[in-house]
PDB file of C-alpha atoms in Angstrom:
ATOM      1  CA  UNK A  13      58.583  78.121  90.373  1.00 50.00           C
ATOM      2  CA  UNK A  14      57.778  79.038  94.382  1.00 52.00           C
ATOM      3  CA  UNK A  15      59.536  82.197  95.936  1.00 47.00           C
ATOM      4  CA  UNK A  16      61.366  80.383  97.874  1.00 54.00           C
ATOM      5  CA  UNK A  17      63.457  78.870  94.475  1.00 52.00           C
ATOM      6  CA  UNK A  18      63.334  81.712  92.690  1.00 44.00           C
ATOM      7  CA  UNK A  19      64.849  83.611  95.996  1.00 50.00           C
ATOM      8  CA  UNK A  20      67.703  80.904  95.870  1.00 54.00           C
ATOM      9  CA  UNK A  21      68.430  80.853  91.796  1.00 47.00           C
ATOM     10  CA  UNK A  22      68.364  84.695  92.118  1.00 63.00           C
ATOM     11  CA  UNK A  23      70.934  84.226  94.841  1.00 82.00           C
ATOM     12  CA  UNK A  24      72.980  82.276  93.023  1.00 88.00           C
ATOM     13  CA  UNK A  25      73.026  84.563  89.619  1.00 92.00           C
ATOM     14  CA  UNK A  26      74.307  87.103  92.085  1.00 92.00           C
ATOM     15  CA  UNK A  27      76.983  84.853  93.356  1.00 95.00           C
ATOM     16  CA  UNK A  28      77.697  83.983  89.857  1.00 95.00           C
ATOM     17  CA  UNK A  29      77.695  87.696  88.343  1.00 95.00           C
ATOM     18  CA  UNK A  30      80.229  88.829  91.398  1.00 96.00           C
ATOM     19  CA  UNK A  31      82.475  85.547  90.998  1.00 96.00           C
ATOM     20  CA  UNK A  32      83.067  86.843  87.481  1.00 95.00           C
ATOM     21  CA  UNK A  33      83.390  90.049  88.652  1.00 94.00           C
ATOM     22  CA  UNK A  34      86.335  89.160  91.315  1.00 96.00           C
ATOM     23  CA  UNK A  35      88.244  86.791  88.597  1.00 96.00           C
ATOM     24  CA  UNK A  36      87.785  89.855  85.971  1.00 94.00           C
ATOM     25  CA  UNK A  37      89.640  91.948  88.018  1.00 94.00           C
ATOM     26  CA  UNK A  38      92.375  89.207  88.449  1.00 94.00           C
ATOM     27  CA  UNK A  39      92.938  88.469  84.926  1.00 93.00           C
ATOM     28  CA  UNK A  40      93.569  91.798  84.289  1.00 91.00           C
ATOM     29  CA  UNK A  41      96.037  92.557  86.476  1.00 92.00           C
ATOM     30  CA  UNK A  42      97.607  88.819  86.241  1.00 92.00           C
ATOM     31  CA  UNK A  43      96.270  86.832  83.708  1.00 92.00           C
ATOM     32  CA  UNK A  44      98.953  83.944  84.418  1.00 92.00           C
ATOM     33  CA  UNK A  45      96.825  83.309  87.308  1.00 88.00           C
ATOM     34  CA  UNK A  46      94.289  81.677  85.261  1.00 84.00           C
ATOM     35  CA  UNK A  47      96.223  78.854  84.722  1.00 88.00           C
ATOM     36  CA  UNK A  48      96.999  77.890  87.649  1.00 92.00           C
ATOM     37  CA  UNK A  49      93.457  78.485  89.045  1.00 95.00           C
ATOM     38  CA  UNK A  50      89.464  78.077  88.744  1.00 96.00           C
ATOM     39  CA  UNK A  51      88.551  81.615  88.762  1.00 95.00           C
ATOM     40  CA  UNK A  52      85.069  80.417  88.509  1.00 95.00           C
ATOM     41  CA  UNK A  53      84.816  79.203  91.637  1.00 96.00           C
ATOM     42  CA  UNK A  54      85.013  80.920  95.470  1.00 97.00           C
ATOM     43  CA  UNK A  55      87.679  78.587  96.043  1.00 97.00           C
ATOM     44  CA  UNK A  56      89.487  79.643  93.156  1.00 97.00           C
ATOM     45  CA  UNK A  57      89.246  83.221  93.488  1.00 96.00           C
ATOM     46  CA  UNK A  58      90.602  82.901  97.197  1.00 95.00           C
ATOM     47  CA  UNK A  59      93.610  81.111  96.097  1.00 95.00           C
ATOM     48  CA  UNK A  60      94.640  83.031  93.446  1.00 94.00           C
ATOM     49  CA  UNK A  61      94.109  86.266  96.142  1.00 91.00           C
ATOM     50  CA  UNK A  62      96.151  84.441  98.869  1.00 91.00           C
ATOM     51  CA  UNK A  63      99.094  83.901  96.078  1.00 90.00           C
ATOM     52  CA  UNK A  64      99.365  87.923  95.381  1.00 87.00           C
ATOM     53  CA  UNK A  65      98.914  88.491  98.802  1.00 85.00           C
ATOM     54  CA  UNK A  66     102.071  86.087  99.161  1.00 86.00           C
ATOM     55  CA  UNK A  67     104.101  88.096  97.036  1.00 84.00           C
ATOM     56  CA  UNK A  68     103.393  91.560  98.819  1.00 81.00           C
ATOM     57  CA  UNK A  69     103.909  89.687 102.592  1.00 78.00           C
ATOM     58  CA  UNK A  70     104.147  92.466 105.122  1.00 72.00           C
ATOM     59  CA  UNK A  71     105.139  90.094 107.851  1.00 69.00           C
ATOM     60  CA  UNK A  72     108.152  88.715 106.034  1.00 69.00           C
ATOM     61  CA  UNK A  73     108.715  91.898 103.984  1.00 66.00           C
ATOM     62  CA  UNK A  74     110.178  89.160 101.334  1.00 67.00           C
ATOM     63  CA  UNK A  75     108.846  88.769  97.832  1.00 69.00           C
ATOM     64  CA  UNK A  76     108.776  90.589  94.815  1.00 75.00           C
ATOM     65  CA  UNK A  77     105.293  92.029  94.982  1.00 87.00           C
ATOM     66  CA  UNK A  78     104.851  96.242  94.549  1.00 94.00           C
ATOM     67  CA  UNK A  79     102.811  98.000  97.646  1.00 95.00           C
ATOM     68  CA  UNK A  80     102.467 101.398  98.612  1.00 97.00           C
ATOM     69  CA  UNK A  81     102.028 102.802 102.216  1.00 98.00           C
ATOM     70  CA  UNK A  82      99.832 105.349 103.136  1.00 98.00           C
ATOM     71  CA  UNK A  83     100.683 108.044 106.339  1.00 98.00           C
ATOM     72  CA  UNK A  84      97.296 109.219 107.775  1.00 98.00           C
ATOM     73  CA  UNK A  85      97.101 112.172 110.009  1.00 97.00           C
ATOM     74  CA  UNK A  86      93.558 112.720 110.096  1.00 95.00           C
ATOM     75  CA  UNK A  87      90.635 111.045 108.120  1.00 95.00           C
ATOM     76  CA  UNK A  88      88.169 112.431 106.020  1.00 96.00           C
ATOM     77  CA  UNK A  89      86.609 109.753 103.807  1.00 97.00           C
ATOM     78  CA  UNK A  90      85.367 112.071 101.207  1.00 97.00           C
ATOM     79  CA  UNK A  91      88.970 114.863 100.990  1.00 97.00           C
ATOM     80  CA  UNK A  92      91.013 111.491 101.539  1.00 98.00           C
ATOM     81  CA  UNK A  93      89.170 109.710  98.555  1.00 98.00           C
ATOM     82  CA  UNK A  94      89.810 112.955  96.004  1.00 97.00           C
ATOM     83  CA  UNK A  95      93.673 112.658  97.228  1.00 97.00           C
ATOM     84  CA  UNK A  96      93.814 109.613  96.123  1.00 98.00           C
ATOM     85  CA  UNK A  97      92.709 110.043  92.844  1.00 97.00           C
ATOM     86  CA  UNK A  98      95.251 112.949  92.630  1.00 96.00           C
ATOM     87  CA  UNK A  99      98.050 110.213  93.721  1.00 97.00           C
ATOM     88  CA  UNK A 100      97.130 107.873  91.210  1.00 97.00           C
ATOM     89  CA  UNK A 101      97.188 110.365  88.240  1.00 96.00           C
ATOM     90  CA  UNK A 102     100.011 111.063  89.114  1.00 95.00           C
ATOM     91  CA  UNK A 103     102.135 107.703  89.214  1.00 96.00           C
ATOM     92  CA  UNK A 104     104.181 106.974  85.753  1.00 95.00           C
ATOM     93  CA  UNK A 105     103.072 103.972  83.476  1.00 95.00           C
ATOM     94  CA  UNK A 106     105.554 101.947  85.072  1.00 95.00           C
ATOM     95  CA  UNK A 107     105.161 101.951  88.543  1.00 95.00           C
ATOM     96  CA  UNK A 108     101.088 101.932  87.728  1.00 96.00           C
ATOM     97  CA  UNK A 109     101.595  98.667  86.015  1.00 95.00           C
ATOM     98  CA  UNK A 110     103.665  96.581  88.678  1.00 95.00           C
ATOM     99  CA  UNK A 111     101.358  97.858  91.824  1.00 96.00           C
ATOM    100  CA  UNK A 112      98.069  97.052  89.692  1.00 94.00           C
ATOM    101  CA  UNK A 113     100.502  93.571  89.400  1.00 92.00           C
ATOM    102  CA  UNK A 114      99.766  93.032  92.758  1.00 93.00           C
ATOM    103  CA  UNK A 115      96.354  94.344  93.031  1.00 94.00           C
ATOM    104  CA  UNK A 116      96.964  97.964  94.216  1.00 96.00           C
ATOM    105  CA  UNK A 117      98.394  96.199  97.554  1.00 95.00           C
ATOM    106  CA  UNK A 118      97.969  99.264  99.648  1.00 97.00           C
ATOM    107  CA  UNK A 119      98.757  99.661 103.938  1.00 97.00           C
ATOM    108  CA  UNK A 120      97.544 102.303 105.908  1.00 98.00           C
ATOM    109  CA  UNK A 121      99.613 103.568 109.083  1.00 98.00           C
ATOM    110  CA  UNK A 122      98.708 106.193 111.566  1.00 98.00           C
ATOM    111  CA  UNK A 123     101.321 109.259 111.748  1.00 97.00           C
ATOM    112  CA  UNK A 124     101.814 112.811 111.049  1.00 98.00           C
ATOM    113  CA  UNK A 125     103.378 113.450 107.504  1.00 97.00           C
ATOM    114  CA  UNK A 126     104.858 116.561 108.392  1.00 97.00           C
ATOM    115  CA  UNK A 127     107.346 114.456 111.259  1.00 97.00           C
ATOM    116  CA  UNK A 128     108.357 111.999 108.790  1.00 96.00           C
ATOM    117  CA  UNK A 129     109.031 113.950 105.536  1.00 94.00           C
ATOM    118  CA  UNK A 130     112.635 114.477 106.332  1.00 95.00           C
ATOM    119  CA  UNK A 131     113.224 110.975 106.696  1.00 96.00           C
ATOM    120  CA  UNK A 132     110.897 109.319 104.919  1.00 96.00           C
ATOM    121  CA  UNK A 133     110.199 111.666 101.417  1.00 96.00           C
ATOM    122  CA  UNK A 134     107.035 111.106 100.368  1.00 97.00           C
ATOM    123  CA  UNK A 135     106.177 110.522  97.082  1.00 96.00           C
ATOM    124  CA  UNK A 136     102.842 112.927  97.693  1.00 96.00           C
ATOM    125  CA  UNK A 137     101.496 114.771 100.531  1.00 97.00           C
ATOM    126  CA  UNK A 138      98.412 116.429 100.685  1.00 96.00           C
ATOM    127  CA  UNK A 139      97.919 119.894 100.445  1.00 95.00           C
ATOM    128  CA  UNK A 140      96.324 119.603 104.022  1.00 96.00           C
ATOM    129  CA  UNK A 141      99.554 117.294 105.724  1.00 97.00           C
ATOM    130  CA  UNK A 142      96.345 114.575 106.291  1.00 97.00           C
ATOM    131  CA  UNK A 143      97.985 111.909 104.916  1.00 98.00           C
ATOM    132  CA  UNK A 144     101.097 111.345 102.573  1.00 98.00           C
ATOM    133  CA  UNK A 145     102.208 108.288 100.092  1.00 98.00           C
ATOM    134  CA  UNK A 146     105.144 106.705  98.840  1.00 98.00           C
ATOM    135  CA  UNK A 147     105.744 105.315  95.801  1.00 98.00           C
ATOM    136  CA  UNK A 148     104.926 101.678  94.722  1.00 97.00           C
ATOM    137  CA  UNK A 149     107.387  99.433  95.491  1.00 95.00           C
ATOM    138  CA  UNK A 150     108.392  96.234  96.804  1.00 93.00           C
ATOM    139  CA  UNK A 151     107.575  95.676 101.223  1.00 92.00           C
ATOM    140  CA  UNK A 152     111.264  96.075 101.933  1.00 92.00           C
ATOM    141  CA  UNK A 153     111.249  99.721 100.243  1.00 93.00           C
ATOM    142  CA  UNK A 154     108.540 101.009 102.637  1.00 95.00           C
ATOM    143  CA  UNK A 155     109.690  98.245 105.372  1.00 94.00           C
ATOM    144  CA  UNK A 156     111.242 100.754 107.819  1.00 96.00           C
ATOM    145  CA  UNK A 157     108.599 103.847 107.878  1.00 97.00           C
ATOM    146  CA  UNK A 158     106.043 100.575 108.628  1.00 95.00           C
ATOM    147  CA  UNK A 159     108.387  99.386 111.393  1.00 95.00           C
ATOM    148  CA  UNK A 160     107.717 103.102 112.903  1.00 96.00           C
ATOM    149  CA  UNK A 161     104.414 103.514 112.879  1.00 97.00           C
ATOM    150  CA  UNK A 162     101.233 101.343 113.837  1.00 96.00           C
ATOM    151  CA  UNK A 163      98.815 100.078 111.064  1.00 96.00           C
ATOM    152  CA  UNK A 164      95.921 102.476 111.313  1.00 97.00           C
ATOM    153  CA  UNK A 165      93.514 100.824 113.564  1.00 94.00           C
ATOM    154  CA  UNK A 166      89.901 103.354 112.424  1.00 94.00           C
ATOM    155  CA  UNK A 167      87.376 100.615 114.232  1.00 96.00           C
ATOM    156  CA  UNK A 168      84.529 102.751 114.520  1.00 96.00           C
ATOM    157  CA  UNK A 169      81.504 101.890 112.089  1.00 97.00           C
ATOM    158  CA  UNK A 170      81.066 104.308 108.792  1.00 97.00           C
ATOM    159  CA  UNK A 171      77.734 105.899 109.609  1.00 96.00           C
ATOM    160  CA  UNK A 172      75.105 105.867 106.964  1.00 95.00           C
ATOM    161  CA  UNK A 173      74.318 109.642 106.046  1.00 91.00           C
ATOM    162  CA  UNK A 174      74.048 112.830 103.673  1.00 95.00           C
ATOM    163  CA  UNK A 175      75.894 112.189 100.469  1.00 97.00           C
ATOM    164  CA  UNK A 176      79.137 113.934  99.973  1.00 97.00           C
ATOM    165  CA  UNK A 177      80.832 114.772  96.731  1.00 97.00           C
ATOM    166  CA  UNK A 178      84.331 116.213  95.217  1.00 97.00           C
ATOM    167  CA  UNK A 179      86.235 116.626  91.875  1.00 97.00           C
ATOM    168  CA  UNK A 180      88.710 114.633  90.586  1.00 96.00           C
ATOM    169  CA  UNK A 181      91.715 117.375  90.999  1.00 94.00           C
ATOM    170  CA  UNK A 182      94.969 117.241  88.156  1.00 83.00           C
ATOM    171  CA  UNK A 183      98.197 116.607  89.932  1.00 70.00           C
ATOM    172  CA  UNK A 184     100.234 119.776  89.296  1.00 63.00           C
ATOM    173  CA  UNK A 185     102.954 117.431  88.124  1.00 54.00           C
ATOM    174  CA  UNK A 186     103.979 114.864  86.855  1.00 44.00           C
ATOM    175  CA  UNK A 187     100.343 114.130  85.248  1.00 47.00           C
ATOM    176  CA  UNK A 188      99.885 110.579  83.884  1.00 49.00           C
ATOM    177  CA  UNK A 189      99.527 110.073  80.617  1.00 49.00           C
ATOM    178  CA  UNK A 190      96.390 109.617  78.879  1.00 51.00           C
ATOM    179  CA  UNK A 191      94.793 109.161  75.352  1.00 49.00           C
ATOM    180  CA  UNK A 192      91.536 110.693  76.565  1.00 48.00           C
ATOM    181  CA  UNK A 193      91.409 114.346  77.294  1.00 51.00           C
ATOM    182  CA  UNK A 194      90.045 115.515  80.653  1.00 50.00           C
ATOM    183  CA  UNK A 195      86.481 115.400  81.312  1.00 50.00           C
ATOM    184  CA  UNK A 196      84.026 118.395  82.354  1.00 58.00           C
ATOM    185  CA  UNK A 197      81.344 116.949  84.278  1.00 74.00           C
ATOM    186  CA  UNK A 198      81.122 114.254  83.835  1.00 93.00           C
ATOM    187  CA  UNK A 199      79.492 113.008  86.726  1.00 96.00           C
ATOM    188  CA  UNK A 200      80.146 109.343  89.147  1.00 97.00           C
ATOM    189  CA  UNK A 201      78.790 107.181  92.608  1.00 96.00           C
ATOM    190  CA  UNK A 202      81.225 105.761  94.386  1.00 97.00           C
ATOM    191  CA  UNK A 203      79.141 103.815  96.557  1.00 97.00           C
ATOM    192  CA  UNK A 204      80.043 102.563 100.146  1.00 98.00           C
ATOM    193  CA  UNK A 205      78.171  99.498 101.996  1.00 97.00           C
ATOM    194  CA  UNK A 206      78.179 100.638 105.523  1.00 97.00           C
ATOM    195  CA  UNK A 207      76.676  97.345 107.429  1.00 96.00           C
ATOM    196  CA  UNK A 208      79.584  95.687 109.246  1.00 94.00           C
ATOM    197  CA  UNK A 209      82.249  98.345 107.671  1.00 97.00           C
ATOM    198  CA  UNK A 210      84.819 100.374 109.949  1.00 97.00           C
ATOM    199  CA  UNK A 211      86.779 103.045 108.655  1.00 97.00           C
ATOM    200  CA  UNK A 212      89.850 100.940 108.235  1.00 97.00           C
ATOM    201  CA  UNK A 213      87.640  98.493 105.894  1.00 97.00           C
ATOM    202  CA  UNK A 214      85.882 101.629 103.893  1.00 98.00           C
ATOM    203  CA  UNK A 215      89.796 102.884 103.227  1.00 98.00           C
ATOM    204  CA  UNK A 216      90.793  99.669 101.762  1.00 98.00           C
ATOM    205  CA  UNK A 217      87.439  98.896  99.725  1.00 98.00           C
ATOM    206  CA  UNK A 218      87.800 102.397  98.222  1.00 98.00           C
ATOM    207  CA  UNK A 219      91.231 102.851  97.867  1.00 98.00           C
ATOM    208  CA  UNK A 220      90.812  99.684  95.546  1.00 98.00           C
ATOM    209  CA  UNK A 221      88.074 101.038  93.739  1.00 98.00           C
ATOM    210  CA  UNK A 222      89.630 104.694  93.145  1.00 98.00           C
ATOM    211  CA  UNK A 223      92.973 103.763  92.278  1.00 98.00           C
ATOM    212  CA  UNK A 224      92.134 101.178  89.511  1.00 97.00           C
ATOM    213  CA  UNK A 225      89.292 103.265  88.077  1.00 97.00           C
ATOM    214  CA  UNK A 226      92.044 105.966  87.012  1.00 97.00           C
ATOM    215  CA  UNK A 227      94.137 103.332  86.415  1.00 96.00           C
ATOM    216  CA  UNK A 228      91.861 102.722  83.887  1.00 94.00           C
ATOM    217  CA  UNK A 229      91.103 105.874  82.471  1.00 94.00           C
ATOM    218  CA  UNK A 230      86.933 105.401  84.551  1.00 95.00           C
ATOM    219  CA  UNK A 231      88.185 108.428  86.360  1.00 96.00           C
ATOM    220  CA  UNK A 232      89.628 111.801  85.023  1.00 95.00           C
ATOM    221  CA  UNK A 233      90.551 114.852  86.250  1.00 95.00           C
ATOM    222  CA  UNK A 234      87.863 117.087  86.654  1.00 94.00           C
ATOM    223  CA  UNK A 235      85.385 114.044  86.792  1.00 96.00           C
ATOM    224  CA  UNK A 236      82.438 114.539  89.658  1.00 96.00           C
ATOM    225  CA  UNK A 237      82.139 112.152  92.400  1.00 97.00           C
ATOM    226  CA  UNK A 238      79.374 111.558  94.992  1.00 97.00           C
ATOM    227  CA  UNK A 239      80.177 109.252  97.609  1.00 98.00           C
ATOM    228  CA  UNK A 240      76.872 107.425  98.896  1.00 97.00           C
ATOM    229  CA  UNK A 241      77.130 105.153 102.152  1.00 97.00           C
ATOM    230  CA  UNK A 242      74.206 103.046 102.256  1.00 96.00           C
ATOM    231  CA  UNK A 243      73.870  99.838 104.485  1.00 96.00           C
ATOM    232  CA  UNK A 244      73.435  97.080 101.795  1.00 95.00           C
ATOM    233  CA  UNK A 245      74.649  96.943  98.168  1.00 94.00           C
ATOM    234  CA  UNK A 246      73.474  94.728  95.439  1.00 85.00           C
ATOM    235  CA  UNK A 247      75.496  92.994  92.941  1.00 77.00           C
ATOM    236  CA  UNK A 248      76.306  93.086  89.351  1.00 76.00           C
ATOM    237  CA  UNK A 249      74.019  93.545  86.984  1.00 72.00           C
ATOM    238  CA  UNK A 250      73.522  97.222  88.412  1.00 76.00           C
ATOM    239  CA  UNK A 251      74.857 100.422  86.410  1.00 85.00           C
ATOM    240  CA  UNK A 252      78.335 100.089  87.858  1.00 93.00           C
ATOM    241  CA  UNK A 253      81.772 100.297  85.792  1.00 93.00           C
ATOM    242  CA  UNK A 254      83.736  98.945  88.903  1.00 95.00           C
ATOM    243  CA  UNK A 255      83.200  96.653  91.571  1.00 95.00           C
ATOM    244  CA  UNK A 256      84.691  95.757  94.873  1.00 97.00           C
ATOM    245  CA  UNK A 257      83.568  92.347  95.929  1.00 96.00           C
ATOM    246  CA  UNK A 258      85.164  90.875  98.902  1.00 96.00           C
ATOM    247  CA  UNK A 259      84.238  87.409 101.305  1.00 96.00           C
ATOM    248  CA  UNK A 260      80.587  87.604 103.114  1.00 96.00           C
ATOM    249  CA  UNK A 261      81.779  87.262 106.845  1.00 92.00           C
ATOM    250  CA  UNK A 262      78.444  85.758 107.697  1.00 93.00           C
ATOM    251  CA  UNK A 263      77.776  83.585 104.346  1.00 95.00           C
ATOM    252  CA  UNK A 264      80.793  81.366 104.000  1.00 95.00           C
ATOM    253  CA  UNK A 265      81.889  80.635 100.710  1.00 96.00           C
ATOM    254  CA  UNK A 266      80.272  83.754  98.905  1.00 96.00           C
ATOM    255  CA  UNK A 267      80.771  86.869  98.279  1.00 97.00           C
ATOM    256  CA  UNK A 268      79.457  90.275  98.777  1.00 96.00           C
ATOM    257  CA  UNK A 269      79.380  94.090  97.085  1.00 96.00           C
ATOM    258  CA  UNK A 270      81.634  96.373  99.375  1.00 97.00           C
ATOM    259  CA  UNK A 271      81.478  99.375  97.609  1.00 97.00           C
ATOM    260  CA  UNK A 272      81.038 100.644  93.855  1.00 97.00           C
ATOM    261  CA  UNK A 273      81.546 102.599  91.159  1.00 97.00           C
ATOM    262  CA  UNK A 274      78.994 104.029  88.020  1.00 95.00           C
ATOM    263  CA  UNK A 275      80.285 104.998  84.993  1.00 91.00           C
ATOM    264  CA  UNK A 276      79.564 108.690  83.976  1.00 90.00           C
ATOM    265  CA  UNK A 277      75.856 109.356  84.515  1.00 81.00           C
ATOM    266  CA  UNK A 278      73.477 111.693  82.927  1.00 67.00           C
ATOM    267  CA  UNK A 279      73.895 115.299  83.492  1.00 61.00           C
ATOM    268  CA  UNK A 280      71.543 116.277  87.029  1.00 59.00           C
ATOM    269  CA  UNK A 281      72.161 112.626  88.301  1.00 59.00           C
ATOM    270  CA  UNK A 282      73.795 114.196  91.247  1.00 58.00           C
TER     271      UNK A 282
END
């Protein structure tokens, strides 16, 4: 076998191994999806995105889709990132389970939560005012605080640099339910592929990651996380218990790691 072929086959196991990945995550949170599409295939996987994202339309606000809109004041990737673990513990069973329906469909506006509380309750605010939520729900329910404010537009690059770390916090209230008790430790890295990533595309690729990993119990209060922003990221096989795999803007038709999660790691791994 030359280098050259086993460059490509390697390529392709890659392709394969984050294919699986993307249609994983889609039979989970919609597993009628898989019979109306080939979630082996890029093709597939795109059409059976473009059908959720149908259902969650923010242009037409119609559809019976469940997103949730997110107010930010000021960002801070890594105090932004532990907030939204705190929101997600937080969420009852119910409202969990339709907005993981829809693929934790999540938009981000630029505003100051403390001028819109009054009209616009939040369903959390952070202890800072940086940036407030509302609850899951369908685009109509959120349709009029989106009217007021403009989508978030964070186009400067993520820099590569130091890690940065927090703990998963417990929501004073309203805590959600779980059949594992909280962790003390236990240590995670998130990590964040910087090459060709703004701010605006590092809050969606985490806020994916974050939200479904206490969705699923990856995530507890009182869990350790180090966010690590390197340029590249390789795929699955690697030690990681979630994966955010999204189009390769300069590889049509394939995909590419955008940022990741490890399951809990030795103690020191930190």
């Amino acid at each position: 076998m030359t280098t050259t072929t086993a460059h490509i086959e390697a390529g392709e196991a890659v392709q394969r191994d984050l294919r699986a990945t993307v249609a994983d995550r889609l039979r989970r949170a919609r597993p009628d999806l898989a019979d109306r599409h080939d979630l082996t295939t890029y093709d597939g996987l795109a059409a059976a995105g473009a059908e959720i994202a149908a259902e969650t339309d923010t242009e037409t606000e119609q559809g019976d889709g469940t997103l949730v809109a997110v107010v930010i004041r000021d960002l801070d990737l890594t105090a932004w990132a532990r907030q939204t673990c705190a929101y997600a513990l937080g969420l009852e069973p119910g409202p969990a389970h339709v907005w993981r329906r829809s693929l934790t469909r999540t938009v981000f506006v630029a505003g100051n939560p403390a001028h819109l509380a009054a009209r616009f309750p939040p369903a959390r605010t952070a202890p800072d005012g940086s940036a407030a939520w509302t609850a899951p729900g369908p685009p109509m329910a959120s349709a009029p605080l989106r009217r007021l404010l403009k989508l978030l537009q964070a186009t400067a690059p993520v820099p590569t640099g130091p890690d940065t770390s927090f703990d998963v916090p417990a929501p004073p209230d309203h805590p959600r339910p779980t059949d594992a008790p909280a962790s003390s430790g236990r240590v995670h890295h998130l990590h964040l592929a910087t090459a060709d990533c703004t701010y605006s595309a590092a809050l969606v690729h985490l806020n994916h990651v974050l939200v479904e990993a206490v969705l699923d119990g990856l995530l507890r209060p009182g869990d350790h996380v180090v966010l690590r922003r390197v340029p590249h990221l390789g795929g699955p096989p690697a030690p990681y218990a979630a994966v955010r795999a999204v189009p390769d803007p300069h590889r049509p038709g394939h995909l590419r790691t955008a940022a990741a999660l490890t399951g809990p790691l030795p103690t020191g791994a930190d």
